[in-house]
GROMACS .gro file of C-alpha atoms in nm:
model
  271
    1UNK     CA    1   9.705   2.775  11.720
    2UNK     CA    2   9.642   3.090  11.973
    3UNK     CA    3   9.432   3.023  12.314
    4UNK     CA    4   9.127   3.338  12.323
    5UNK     CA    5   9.118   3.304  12.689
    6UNK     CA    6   8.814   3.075  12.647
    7UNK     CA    7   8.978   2.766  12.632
    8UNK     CA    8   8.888   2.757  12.258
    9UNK     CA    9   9.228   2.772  11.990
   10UNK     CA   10   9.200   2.959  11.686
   11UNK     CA   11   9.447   2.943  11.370
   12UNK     CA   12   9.609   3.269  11.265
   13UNK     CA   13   9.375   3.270  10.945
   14UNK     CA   14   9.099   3.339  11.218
   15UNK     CA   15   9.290   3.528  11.483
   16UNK     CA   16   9.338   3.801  11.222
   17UNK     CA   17   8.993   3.757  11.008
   18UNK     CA   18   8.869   4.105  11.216
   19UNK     CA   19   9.154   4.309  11.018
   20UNK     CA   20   9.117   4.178  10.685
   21UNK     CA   21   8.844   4.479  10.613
   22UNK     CA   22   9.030   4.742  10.729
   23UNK     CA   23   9.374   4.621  10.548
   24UNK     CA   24   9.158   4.562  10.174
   25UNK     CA   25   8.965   4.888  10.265
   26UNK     CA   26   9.283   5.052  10.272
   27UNK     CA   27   9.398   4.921   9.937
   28UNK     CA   28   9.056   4.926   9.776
   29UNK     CA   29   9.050   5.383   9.897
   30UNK     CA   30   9.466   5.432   9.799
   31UNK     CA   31   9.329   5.232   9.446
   32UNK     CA   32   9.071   5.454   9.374
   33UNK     CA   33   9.294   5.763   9.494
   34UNK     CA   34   9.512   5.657   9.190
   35UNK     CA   35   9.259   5.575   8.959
   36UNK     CA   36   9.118   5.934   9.011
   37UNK     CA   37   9.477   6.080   8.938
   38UNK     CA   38   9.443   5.883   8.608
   39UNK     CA   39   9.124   6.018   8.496
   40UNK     CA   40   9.194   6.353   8.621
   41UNK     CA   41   9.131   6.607   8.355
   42UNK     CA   42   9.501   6.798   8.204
   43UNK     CA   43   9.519   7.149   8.366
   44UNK     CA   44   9.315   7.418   8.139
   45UNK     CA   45   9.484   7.702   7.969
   46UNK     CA   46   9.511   8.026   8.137
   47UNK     CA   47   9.220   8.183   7.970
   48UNK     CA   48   9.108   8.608   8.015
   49UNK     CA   49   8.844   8.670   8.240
   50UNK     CA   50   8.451   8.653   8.099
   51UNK     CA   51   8.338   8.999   7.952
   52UNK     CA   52   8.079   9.124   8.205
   53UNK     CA   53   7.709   9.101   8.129
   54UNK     CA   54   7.596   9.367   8.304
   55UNK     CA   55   7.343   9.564   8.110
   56UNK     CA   56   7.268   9.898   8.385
   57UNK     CA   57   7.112  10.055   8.047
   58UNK     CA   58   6.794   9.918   7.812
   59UNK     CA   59   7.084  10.044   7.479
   60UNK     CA   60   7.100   9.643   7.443
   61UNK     CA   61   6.770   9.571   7.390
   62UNK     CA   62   6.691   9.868   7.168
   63UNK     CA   63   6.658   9.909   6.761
   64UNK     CA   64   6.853  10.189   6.642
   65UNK     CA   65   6.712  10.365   6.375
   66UNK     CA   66   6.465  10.099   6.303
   67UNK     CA   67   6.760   9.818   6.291
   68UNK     CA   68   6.717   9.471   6.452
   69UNK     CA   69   6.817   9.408   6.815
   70UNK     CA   70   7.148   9.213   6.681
   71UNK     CA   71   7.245   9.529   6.417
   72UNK     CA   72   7.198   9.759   6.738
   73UNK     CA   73   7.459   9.497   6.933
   74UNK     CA   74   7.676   9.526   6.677
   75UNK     CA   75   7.705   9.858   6.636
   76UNK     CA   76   7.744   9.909   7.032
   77UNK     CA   77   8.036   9.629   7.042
   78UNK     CA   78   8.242   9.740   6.762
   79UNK     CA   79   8.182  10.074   6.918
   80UNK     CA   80   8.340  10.018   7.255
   81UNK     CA   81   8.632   9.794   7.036
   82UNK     CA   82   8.700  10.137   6.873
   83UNK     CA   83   8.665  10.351   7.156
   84UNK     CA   84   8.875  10.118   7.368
   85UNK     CA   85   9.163  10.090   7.093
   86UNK     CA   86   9.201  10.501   7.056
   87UNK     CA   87   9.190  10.490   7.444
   88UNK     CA   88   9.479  10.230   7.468
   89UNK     CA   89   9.706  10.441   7.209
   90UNK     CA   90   9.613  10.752   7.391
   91UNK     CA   91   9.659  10.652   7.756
   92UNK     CA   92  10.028  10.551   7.605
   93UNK     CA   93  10.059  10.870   7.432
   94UNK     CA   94   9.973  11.055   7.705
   95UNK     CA   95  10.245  10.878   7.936
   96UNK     CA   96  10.494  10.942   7.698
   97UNK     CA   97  10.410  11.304   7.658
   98UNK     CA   98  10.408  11.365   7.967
   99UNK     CA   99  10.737  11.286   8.022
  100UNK     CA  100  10.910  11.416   7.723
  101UNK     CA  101  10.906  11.139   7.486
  102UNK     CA  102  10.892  11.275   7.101
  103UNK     CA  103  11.048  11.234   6.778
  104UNK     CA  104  11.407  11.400   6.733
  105UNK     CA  105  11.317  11.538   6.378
  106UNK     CA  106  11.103  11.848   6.242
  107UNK     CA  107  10.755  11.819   6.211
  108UNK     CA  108  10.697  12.088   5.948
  109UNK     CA  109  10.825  12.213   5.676
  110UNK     CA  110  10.917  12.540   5.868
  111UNK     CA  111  11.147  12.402   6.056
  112UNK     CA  112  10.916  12.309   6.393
  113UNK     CA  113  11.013  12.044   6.570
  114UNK     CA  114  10.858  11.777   6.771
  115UNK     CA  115  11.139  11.933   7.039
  116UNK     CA  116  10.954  12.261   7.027
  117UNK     CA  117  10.574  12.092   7.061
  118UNK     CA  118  10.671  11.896   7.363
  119UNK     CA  119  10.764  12.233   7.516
  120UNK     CA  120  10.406  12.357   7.559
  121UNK     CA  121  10.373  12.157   7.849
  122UNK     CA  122  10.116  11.856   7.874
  123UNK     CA  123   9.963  11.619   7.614
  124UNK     CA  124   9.697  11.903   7.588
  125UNK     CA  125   9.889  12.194   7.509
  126UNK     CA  126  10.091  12.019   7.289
  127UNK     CA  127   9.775  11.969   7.055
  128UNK     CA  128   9.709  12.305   7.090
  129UNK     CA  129  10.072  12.351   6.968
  130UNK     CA  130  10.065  12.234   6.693
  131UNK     CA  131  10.020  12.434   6.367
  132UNK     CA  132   9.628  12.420   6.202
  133UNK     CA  133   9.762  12.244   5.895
  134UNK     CA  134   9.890  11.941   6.144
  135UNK     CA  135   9.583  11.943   6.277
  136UNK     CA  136   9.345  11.945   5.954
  137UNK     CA  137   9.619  11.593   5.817
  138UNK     CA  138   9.553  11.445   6.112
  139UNK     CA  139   9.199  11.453   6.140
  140UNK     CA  140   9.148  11.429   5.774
  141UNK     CA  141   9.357  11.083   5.823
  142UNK     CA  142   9.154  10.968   6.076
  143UNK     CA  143   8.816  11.066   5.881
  144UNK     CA  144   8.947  10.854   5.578
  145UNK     CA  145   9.017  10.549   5.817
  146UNK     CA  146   8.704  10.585   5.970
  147UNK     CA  147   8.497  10.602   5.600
  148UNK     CA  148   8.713  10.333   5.457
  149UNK     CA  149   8.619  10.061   5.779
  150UNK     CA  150   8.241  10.142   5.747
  151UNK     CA  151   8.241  10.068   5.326
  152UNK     CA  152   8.088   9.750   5.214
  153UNK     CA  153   8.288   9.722   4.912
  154UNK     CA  154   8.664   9.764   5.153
  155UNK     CA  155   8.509   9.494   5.387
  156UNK     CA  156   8.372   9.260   5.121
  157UNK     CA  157   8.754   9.265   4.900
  158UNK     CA  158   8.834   9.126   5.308
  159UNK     CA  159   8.583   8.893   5.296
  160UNK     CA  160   8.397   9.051   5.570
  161UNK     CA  161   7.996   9.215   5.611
  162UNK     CA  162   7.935   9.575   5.756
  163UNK     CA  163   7.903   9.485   6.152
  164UNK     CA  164   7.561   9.570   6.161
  165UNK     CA  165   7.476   9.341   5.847
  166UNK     CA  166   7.637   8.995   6.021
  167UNK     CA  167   7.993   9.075   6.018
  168UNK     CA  168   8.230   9.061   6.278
  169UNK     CA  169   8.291   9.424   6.499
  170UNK     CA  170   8.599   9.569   6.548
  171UNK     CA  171   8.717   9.455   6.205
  172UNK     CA  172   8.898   9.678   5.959
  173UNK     CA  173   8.938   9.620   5.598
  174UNK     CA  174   9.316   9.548   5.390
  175UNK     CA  175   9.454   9.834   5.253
  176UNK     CA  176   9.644   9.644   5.001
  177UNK     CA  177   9.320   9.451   4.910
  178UNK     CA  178   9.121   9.753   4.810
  179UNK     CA  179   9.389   9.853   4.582
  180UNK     CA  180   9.469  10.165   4.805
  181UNK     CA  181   9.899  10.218   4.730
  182UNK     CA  182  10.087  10.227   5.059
  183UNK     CA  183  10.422  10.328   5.131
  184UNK     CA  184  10.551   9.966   5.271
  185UNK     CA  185  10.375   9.643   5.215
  186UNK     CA  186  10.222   9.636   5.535
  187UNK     CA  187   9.810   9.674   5.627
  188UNK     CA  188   9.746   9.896   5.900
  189UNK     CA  189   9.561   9.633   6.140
  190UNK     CA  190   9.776   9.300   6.162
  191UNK     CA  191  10.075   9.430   5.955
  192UNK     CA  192  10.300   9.104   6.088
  193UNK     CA  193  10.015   8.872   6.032
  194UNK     CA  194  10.022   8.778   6.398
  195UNK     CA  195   9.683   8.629   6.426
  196UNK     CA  196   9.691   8.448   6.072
  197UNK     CA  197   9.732   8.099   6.213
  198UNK     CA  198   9.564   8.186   6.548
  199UNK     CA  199   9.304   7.900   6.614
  200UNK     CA  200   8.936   8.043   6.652
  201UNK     CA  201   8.956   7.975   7.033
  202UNK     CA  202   9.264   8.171   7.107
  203UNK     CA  203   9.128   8.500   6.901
  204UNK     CA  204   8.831   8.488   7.115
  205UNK     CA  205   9.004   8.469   7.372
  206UNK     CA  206   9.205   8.776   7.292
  207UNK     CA  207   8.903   8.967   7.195
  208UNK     CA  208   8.839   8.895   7.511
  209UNK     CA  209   9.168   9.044   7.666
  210UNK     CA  210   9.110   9.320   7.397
  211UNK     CA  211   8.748   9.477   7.556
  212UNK     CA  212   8.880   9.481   7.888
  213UNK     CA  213   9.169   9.638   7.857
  214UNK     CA  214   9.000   9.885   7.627
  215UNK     CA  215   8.743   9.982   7.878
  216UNK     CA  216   9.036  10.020   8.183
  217UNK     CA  217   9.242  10.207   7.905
  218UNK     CA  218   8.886  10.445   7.867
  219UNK     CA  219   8.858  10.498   8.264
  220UNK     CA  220   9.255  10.617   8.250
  221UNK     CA  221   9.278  10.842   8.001
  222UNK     CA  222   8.925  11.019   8.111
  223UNK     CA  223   9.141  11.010   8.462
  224UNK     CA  224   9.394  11.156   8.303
  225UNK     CA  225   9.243  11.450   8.077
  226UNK     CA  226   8.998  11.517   8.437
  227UNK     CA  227   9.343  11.581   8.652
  228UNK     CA  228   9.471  11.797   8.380
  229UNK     CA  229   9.123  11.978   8.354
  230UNK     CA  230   9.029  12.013   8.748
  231UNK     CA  231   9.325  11.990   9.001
  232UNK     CA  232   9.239  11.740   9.270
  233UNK     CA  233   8.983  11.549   9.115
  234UNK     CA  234   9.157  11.235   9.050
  235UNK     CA  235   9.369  11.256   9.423
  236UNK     CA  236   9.592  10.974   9.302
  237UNK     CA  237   9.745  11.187   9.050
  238UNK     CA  238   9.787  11.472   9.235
  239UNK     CA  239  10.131  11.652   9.113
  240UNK     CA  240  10.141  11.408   8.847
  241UNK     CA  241   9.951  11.575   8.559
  242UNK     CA  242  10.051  11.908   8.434
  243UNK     CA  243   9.751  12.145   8.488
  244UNK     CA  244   9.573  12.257   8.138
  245UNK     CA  245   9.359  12.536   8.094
  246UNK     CA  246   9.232  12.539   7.730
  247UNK     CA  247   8.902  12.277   7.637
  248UNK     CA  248   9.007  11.949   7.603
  249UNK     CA  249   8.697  11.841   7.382
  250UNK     CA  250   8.753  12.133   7.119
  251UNK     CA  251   8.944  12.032   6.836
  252UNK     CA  252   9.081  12.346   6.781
  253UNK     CA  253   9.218  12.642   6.987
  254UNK     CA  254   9.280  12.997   6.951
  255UNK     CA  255   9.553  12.909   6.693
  256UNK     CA  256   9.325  12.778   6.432
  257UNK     CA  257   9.074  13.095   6.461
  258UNK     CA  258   9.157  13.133   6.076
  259UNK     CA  259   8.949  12.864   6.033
  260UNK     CA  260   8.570  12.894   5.995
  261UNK     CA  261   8.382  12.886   6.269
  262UNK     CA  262   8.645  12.823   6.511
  263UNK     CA  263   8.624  13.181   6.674
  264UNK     CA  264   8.237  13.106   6.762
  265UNK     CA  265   8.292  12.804   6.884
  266UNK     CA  266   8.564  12.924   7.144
  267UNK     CA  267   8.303  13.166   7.266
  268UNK     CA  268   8.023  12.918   7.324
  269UNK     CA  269   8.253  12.674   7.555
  270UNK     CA  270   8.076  12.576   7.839
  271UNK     CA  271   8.390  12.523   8.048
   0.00000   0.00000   0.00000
């Protein structure tokens, strides 16, 4: 029994009634604190960042030659997948060319050497370098790859549609399905098989990764070819980038004036 000053007693179970709520609210708020840590969600992968939305031009919501909206989409995303893949080989290219990088073996029958086409100076010249016949092989390569990944018959032996008829953009067709003989047994896109047992979510994801570093791989090599072009115009780069002064969007050069046409369309560069 405890005297309140009032001449009344009180037991202990009534002395200390007052802190009863704050002691239980205590348990009942550390409880829930736990219970919360139970039903917390697991952490989420590390996933790339959204593709931007941003649409600054109507090309979206246009019909190209007559096609549906989604044909037109199609055809602008497997675009920029293309674009953004021959950007990422050529910003590396261009690195390594820069600096001296090249194959220690001849490059031609003659005798030329990759040795003697990195001596022309940048990435640039070194096209220019190299002899017409080079030239005509490599875009002739590039002309097949580009037929063979727009034909309905290669995509459909892949089990895939034209991307402007449904199918997926950015994808290109087996070699070794369309009966085409290769020199290994390996397919040009995948050779490893890396994404075969990918789950759906993680090759999105990817895709994802894909597109943006295609379009910062664009913005770098157009940096890159710009500083060769015009001194000064990319300041960062200033002294970095050997200094070209042929036309970087002609093909050819005055090498390949044999050619037809080539000698008219040196003389009608607007640069």
């Amino acid at each position: 029994m405890l005297p309140d000053g009032t001449g009344k007693a009180h037991t202990w179970t009534q002395h200390l009634g007052t802190r009863r709520p704050r002691i239980r609210a205590g348990v009942r708020l550390e409880r829930s604190r736990l219970a919360c840590r139970r039903h917390r969600p697991p952490p989420q992968a590390p996933t790339a960042p959204p593709v931007s939305r941003r649409n600054p031009t109507p090309l979206a919501d246009m019909g190209f030659w007559g096609q549906s909206q989604e044909a037109t989409i199609g055809f602008l995303r497997h675009a920029e997948l293309k674009h953004g893949r021959v950007a990422m080989a050529a910003f590396v290219g261009f690195c390594l060319q820069s600096n001296g990088v090249h194959f220690p073996w001849a490059c031609t029958l003659e005798g030329t050497t990759f040795g003697d086409i990195a001596a022309a100076g940048g990435p640039a010249a070194q096209w220019d370098a190299l002899p017409t016949n080079a030239k005509l092989q490599i875009l002739l390569l590039i002309g097949f790859f580009e037929l063979l990944s727009e034909n309905t018959y290669a995509l459909a032996q892949s089990g895939q549609k034209h991307y402007m008829r449904g199918g997926k953009p950015g994808v290109f067709p087996s070699l070794k399905k369309v009966g085409i003989p290769v020199p290994v047994p390996l397919d040009l896109w995948d050779p490893f098989g890396f994404t075969a047992k990918m789950s759906q979510e993680k090759k999105d994801a990817k895709l994802v990764t894909e597109l943006n570093n295609g379009r910062a791989a664009m913005l770098g090599i157009m940096g890159f070819v710009a500083a060769s072009k015009v001194p000064g115009s990319v300041p960062a780069l200033d002294g970095l980038i050997a200094p070209y002064s042929g036309e970087v969007m002609a093909p050819f050069s005055a090498g390949d004036s044999a050619l037809p046409f080539v000698e008219g369309m040196l003389k009608a560069s607007p640069f």
